[in-house]
mmCIF file of C-alpha atoms and ligand atoms in Angstrom:
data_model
loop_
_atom_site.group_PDB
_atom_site.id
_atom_site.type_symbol
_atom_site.label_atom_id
_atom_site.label_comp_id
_atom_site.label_asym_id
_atom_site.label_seq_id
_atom_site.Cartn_x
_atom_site.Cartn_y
_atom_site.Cartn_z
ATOM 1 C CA UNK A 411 -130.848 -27.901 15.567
ATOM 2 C CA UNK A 412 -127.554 -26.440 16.919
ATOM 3 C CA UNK A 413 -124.310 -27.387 14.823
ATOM 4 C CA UNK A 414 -121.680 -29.822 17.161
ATOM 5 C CA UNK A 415 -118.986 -27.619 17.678
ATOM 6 C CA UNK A 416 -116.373 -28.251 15.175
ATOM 7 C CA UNK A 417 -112.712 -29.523 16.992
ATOM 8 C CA UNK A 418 -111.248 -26.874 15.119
ATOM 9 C CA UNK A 419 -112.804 -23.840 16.876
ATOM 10 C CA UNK A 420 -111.214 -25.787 20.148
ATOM 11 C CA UNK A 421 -107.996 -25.781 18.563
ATOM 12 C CA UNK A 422 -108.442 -21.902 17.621
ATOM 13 C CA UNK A 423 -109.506 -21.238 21.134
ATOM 14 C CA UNK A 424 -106.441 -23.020 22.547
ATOM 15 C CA UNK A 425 -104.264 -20.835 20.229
ATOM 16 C CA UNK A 426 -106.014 -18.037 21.104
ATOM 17 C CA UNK A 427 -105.706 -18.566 24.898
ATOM 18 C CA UNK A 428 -102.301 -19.222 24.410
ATOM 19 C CA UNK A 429 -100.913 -16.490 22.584
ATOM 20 C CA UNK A 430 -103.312 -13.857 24.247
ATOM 21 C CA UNK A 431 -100.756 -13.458 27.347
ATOM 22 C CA UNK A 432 -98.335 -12.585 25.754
ATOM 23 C CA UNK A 433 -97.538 -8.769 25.841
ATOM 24 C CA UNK A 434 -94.440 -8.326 23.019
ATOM 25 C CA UNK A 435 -94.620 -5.473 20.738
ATOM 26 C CA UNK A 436 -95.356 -2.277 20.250
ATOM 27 C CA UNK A 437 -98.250 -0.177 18.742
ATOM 28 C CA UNK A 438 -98.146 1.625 15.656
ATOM 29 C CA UNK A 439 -98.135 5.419 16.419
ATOM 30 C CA UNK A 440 -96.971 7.168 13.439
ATOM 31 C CA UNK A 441 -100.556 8.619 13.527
ATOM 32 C CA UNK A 442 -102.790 8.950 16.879
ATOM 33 C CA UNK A 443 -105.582 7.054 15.369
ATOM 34 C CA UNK A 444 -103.591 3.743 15.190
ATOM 35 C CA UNK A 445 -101.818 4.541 18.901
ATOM 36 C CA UNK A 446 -105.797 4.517 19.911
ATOM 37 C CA UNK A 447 -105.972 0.585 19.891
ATOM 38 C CA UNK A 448 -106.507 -1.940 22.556
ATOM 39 C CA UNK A 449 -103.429 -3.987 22.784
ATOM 40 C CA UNK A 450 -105.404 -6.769 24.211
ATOM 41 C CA UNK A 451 -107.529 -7.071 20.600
ATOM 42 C CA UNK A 452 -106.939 -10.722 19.534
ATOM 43 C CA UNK A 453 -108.881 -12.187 16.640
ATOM 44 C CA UNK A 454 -108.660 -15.482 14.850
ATOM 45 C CA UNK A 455 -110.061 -16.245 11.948
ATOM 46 C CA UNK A 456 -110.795 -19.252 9.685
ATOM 47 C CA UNK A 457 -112.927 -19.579 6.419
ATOM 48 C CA UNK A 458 -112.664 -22.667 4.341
ATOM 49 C CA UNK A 459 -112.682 -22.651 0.592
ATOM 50 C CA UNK A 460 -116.467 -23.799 0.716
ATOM 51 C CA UNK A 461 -117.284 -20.834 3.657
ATOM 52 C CA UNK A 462 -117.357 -22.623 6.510
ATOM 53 C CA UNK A 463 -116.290 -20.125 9.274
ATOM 54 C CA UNK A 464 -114.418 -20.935 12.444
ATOM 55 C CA UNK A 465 -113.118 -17.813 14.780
ATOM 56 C CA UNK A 466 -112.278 -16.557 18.459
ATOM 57 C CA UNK A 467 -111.547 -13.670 20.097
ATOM 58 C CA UNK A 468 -111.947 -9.955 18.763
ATOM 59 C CA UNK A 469 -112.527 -11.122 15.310
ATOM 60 C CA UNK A 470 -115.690 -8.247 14.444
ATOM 61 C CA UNK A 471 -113.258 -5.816 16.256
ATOM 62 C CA UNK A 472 -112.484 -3.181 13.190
ATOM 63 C CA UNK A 473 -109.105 -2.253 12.362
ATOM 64 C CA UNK A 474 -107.210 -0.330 9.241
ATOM 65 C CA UNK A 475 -106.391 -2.836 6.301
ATOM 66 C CA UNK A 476 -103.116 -0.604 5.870
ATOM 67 C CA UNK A 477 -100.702 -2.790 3.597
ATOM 68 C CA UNK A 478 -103.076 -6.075 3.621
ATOM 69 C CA UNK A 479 -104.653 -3.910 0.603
ATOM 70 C CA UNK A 480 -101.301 -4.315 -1.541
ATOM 71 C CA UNK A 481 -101.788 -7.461 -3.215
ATOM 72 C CA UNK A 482 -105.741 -7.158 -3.441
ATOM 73 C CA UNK A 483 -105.040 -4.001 -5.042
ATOM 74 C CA UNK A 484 -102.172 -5.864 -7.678
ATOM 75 C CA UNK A 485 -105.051 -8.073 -8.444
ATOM 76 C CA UNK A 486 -107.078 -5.161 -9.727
ATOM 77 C CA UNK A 487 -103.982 -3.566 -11.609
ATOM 78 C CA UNK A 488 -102.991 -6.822 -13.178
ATOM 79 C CA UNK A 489 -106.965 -7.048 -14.758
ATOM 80 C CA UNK A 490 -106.972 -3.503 -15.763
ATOM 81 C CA UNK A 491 -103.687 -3.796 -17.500
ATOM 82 C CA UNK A 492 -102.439 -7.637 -17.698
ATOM 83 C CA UNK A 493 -99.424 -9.251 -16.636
ATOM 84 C CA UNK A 494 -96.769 -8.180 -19.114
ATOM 85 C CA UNK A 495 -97.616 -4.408 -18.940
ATOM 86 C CA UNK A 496 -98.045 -4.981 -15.099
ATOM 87 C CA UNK A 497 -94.633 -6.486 -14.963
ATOM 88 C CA UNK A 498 -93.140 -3.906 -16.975
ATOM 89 C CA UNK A 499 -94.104 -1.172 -14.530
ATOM 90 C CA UNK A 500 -93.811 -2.993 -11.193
ATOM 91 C CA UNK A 501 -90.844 -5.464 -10.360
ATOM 92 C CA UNK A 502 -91.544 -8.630 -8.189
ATOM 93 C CA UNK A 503 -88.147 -9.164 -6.514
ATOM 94 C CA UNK A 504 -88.215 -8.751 -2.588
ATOM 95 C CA UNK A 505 -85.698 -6.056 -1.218
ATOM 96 C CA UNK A 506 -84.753 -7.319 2.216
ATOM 97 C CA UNK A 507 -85.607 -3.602 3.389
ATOM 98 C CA UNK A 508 -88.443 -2.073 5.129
ATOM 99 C CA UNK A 509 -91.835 -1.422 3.731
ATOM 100 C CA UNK A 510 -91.156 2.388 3.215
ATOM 101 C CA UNK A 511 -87.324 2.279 2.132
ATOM 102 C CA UNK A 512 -86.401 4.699 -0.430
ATOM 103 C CA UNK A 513 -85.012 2.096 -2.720
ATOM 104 C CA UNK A 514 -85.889 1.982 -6.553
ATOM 105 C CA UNK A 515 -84.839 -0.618 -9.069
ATOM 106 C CA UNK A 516 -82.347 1.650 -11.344
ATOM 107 C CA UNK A 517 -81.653 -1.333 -13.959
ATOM 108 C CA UNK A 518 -85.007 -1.616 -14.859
ATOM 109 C CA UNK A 519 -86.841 1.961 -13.554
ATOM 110 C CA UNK A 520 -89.330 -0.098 -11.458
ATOM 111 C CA UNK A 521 -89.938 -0.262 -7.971
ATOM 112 C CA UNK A 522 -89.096 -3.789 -6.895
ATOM 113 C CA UNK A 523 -92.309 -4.990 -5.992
ATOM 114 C CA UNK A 524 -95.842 -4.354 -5.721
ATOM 115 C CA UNK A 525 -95.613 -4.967 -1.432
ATOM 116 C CA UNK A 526 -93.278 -2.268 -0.499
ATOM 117 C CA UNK A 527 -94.578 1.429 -0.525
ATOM 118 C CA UNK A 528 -93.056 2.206 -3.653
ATOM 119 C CA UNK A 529 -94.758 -0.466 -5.846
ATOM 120 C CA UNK A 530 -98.011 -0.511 -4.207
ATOM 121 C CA UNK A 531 -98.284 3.261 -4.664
ATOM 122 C CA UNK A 532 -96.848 2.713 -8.400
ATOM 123 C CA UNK A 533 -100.013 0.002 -8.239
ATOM 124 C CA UNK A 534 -102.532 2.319 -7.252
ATOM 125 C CA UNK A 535 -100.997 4.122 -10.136
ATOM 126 C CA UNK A 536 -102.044 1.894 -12.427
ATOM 127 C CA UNK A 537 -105.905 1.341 -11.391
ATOM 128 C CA UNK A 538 -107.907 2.529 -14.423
ATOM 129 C CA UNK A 539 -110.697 5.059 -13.828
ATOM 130 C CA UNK A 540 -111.814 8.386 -15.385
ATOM 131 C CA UNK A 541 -111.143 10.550 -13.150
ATOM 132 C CA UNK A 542 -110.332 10.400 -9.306
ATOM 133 C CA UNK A 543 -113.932 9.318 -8.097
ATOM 134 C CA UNK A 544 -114.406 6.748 -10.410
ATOM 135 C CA UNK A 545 -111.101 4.958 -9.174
ATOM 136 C CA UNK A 546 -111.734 5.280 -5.604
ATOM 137 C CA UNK A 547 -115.610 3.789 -6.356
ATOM 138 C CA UNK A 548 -113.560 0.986 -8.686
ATOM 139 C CA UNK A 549 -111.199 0.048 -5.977
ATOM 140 C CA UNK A 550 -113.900 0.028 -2.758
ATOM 141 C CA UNK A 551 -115.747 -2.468 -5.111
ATOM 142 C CA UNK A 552 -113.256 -4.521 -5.923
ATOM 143 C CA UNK A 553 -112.743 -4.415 -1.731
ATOM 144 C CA UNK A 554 -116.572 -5.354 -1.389
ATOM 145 C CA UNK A 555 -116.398 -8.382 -3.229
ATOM 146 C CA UNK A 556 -113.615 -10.128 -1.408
ATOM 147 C CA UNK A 557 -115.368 -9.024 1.769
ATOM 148 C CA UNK A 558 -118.965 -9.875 0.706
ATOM 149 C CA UNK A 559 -120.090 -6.210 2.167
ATOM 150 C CA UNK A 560 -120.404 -2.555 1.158
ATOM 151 C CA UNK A 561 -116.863 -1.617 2.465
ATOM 152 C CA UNK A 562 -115.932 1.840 4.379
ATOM 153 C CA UNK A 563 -112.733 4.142 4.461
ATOM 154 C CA UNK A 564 -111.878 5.414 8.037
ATOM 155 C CA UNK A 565 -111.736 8.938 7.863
ATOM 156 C CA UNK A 566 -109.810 9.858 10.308
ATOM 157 C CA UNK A 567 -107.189 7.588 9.798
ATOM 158 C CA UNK A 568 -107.334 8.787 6.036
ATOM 159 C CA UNK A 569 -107.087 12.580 6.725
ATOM 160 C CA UNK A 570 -103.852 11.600 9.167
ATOM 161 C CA UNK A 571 -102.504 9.473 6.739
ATOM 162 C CA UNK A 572 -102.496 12.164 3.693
ATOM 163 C CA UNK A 573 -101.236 14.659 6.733
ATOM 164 C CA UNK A 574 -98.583 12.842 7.578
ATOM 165 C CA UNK A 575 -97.870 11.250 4.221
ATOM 166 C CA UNK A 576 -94.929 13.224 3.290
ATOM 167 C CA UNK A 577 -92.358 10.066 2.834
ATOM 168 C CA UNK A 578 -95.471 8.316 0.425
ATOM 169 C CA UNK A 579 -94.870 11.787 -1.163
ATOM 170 C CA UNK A 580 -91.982 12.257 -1.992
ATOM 171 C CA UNK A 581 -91.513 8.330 -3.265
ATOM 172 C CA UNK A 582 -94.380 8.919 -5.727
ATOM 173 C CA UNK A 583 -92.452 12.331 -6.676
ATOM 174 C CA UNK A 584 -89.269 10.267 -7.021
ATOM 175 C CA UNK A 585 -90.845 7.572 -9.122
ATOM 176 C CA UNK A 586 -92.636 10.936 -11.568
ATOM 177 C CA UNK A 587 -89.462 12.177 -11.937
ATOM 178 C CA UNK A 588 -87.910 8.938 -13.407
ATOM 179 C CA UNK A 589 -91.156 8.384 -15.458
ATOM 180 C CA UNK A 590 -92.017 5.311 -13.369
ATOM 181 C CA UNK A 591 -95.228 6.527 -12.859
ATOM 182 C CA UNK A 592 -98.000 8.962 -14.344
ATOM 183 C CA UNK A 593 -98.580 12.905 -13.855
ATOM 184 C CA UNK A 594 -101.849 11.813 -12.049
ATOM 185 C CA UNK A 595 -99.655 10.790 -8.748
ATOM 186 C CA UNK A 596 -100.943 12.809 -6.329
ATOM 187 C CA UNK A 597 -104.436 11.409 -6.903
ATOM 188 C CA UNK A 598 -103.228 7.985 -6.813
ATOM 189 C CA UNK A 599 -101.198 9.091 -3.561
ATOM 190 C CA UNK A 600 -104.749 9.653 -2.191
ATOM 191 C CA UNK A 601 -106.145 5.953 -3.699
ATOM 192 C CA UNK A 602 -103.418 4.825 -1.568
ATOM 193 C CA UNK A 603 -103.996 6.513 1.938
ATOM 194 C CA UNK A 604 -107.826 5.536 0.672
ATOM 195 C CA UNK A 605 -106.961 1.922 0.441
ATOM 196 C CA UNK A 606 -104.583 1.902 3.500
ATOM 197 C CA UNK A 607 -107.425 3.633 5.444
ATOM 198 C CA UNK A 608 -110.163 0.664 5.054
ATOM 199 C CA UNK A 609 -111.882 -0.695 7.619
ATOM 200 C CA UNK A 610 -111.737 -4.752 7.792
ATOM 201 C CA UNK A 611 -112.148 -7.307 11.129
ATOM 202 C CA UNK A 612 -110.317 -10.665 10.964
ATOM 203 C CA UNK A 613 -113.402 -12.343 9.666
ATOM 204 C CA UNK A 614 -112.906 -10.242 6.593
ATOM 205 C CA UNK A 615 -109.575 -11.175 6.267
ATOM 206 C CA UNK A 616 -110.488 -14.678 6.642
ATOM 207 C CA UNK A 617 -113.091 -14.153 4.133
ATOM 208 C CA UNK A 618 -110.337 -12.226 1.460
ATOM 209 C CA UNK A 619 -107.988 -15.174 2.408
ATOM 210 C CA UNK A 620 -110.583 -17.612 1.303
ATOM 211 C CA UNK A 621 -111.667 -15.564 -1.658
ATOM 212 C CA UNK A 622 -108.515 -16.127 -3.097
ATOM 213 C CA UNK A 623 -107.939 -20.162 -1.565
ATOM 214 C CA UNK A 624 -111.301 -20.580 -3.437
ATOM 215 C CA UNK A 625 -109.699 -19.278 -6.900
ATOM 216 C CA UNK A 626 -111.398 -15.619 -6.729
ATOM 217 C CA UNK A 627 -114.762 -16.401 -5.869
ATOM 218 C CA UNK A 628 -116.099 -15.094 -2.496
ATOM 219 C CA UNK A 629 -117.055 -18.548 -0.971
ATOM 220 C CA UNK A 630 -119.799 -16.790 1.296
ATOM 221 C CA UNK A 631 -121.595 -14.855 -1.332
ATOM 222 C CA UNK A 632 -120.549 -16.867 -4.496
ATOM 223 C CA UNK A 633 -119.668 -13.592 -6.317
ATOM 224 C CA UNK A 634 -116.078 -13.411 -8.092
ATOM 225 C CA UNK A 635 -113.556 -11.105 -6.657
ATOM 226 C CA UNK A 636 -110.708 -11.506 -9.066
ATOM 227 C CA UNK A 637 -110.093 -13.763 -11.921
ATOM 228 C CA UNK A 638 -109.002 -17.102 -11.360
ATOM 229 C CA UNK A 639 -105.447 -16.877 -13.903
ATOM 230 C CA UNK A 640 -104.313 -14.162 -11.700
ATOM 231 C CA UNK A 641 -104.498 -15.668 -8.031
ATOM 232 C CA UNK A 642 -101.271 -17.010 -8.579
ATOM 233 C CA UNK A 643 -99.675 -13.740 -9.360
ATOM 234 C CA UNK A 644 -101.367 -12.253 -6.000
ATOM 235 C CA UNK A 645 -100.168 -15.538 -3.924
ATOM 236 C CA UNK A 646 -96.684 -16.099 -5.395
ATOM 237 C CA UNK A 647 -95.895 -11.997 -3.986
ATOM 238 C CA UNK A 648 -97.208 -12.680 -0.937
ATOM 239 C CA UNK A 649 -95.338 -15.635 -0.238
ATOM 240 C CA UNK A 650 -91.719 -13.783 -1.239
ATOM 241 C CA UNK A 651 -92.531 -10.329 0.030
ATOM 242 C CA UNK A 652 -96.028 -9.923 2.009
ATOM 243 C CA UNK A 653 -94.428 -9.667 5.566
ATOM 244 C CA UNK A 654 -92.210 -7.334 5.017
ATOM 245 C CA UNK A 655 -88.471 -7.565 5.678
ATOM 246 C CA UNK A 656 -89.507 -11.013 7.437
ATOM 247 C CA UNK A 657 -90.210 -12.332 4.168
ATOM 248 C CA UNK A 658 -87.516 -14.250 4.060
ATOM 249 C CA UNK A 659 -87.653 -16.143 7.091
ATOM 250 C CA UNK A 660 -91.833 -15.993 6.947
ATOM 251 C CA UNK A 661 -91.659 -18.649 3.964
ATOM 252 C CA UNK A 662 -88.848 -20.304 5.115
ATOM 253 C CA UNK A 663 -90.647 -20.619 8.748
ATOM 254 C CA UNK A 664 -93.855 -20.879 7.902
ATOM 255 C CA UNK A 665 -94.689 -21.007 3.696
ATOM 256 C CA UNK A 666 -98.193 -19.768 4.049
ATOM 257 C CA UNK A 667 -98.764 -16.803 1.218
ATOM 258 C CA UNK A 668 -99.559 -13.716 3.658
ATOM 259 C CA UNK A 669 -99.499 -10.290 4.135
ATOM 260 C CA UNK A 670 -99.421 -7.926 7.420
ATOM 261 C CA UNK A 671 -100.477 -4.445 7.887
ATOM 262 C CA UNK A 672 -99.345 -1.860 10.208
ATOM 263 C CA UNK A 673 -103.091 -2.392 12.313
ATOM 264 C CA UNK A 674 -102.252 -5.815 13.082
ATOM 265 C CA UNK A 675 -103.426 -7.457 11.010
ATOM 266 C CA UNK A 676 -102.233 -10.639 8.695
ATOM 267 C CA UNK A 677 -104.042 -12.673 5.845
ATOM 268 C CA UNK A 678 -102.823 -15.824 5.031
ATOM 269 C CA UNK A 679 -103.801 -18.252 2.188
ATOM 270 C CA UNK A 680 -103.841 -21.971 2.127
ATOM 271 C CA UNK A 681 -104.558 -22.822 -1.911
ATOM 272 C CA UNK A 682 -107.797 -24.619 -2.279
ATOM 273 C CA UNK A 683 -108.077 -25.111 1.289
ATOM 274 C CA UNK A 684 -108.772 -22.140 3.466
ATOM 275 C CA UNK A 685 -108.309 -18.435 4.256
ATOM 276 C CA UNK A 686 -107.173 -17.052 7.324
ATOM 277 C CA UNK A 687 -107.594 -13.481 9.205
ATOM 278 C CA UNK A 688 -105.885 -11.995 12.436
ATOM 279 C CA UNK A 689 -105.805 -9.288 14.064
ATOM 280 C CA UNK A 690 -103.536 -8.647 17.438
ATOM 281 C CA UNK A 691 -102.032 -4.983 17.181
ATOM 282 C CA UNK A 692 -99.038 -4.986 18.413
ATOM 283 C CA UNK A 693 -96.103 -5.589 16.241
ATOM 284 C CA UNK A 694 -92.649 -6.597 16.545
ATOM 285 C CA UNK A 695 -89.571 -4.887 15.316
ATOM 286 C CA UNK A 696 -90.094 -5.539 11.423
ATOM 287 C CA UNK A 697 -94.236 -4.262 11.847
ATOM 288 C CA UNK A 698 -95.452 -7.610 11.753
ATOM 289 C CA UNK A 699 -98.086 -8.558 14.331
ATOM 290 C CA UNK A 700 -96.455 -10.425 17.359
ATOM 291 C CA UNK A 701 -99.589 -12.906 18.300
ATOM 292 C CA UNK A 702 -100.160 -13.301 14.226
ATOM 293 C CA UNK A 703 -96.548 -14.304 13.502
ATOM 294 C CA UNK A 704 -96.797 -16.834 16.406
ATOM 295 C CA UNK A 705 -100.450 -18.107 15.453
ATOM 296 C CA UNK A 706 -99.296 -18.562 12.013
ATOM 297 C CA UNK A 707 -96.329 -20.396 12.889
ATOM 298 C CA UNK A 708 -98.428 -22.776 15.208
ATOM 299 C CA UNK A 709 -101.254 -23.506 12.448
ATOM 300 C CA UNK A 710 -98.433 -23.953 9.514
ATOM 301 C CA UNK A 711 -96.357 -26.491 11.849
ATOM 302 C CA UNK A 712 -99.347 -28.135 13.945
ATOM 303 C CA UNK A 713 -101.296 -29.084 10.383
ATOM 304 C CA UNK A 714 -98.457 -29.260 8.072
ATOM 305 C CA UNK A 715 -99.956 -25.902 6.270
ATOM 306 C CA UNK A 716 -96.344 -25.140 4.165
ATOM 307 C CA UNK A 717 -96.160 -24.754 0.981
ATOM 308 C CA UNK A 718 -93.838 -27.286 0.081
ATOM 309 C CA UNK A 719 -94.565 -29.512 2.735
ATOM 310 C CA UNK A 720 -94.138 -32.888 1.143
ATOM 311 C CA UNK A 721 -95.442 -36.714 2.724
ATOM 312 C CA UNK A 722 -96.983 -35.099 5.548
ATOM 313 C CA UNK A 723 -98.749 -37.798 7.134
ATOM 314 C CA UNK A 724 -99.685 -35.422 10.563
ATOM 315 C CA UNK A 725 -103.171 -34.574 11.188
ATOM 316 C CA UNK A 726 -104.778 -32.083 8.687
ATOM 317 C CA UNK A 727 -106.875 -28.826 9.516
ATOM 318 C CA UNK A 728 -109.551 -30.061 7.303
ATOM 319 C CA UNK A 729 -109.952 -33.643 9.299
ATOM 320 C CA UNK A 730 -111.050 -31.201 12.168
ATOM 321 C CA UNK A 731 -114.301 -29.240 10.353
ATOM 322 C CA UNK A 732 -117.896 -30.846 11.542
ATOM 323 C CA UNK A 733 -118.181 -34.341 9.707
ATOM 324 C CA UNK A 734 -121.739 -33.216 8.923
ATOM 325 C CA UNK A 735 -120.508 -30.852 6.642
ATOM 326 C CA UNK A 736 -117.534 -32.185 4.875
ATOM 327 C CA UNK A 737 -118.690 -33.946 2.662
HETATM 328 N N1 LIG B 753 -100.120 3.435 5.631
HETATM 329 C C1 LIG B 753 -98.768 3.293 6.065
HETATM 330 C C2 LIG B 753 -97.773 3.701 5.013
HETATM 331 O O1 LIG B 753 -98.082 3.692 3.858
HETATM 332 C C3 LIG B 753 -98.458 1.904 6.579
HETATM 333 C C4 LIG B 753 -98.715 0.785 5.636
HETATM 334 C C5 LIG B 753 -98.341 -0.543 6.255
HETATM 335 O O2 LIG B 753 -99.198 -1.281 6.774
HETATM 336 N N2 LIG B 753 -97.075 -0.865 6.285
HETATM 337 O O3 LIG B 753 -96.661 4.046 5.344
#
């Protein structure tokens, strides 16, 4: 027998017809591959903590993880290292400036945190591996696991990225010479175009989102991603720096853990409650996607999905999943 149609698919569809007219923002086209995409793309996904999935739109349309892959990848640094040498290496204070500033934390030779270029490429850094195809094989499973598939790099998008790469360069050359990072930089310079180059849909990012509502385990395939103590870590970044130099006003605003990428694409995690994936490319003045930021915004105020929302007595996202399957 067919499944009812859960109320919240209606209310995702409403979103989605809302927000799909408007035409703000601008492609990313540091790189022809990206400038290739359909503005009109608009995913929305939903996957609850127990893997129920709700989604509209363009939401199997694939797209380039680009900086989503930050925080999964501080996940896999804090288990290959733990959080004290982690934090020793890689700072967790938000710097108010773009993703690919050339700004270093001189007091304590860090980069400031793990979600601008500088610490995610100091992250990939630190991912453990013999030797350079061993860490690229570590990191796509680690990928696989949130996703609950075999995972695949774009390759055209990764041979532009290394092309064009020179800024990525010269930061990891900056952070060698002040001994912020190893002399194996260039190859984790290519783990980082690798993981920026990923191809994911919205329903993976739902799925990722969930992973880590669900306490690390993959709610669809029951497999753990990451382990439980460090969720927290991943979430508590995301919520002060995952949207870039919007971060501010993102958790203020809206106080839903998240992160953007460059393809248009924004994960956002609701603790113990759900994961959610979107995908519209184009982005607004600070790279963040323009229908994401305003889906987001309607979700977190229409359910009361803040952080630190407190006596909400509104109606709830979960009151809206099939009764059948609530219980
Ligand atoms: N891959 C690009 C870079 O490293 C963009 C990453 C992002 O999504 N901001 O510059």
């Amino acid at each position: 027998m067919k499944a009812a149609a859960a109320p919240l698919r209606e209310v995702l569809r409403e979103i989605h017809a809302r927000f799909s007219g408007n035409s703000d923002g601008k492609i990313a086209d540091y790189i022809p591959e990206l400038a290739k995409a359909n503005r009109n793309w608009f995913g929305i996904s939903i996957v609850t903590a127990d893997g129920q999935v709700f989604e509209v739109g363009d939401c199997k349309q694939n797209f380039t993880i680009q900086s989503i892959s930050k925080p999964f990848v501080y996940g896999l640094a804090l288990e290959d290292h733990g959080l004290e040498h982690v934090l020793s290496k890689i700072g967790v204070e938000p710097t108010g400036e773009a993703f690919n500033a050339i700004v270093l934390d001189e007091a304590s030779n860090r980069p400031f945190n793990p979600m601008v270029n500088a610490g995610a490429i100091a992250t990939a850094d630190l991912v453990k591996g013999k030797d350079f195809p061993e860490r690229v094989t570590r990191l796509l499973s680690m990928f696989s696991k949130y996703c609950g598939r075999d995972v695949y790099i774009d390759n055209s998008v990764f041979m532009s990225e290394r092309m064009t790469g020179h800024r990525n360069r010269a930061i990891g050359h900056l952070m060698l010479n002040f001994g912020m990072v190893g002399e194996r930089i260039e190859d984790s310079l290519e783990l980082y175009f690798q993981q920026c180059s990923m191809l994911v849909s919205s329903h993976d990012l739902a799925i990722m989102g969930a992973t880590l509502a669900n306490g690390g385990v993959n709610p669809i395939t029951g497999q753990r991603a990451i382990e439980q103590r460090y969720v927290k870590y991943l979430l508590s970044i995301m919520l002060s720096c995952g949207m870039y130099d919007y971060a501010g006003e993102w958790a203020y605003r809206v106080g839903i853990p998240s992160k953007s990428g460059v393809g248009g694409g924004i994960v956002g995690v609701i603790p113990g409650q759900f994961g959610i994936g979107i995908f519209s490319p184009p982005l607004d003045a600070k790279g963040n996607s323009v229908r994401g930021v305003l889906a987001c915004r309607e979700l977190s105020e229409r359910f009361g999905l803040h952080a630190f929302e407190s006596g909400y007595t509104g109606q709830r996202l979960s009151d809206l999943l099939t009764p059948a399957r609530r219980s």
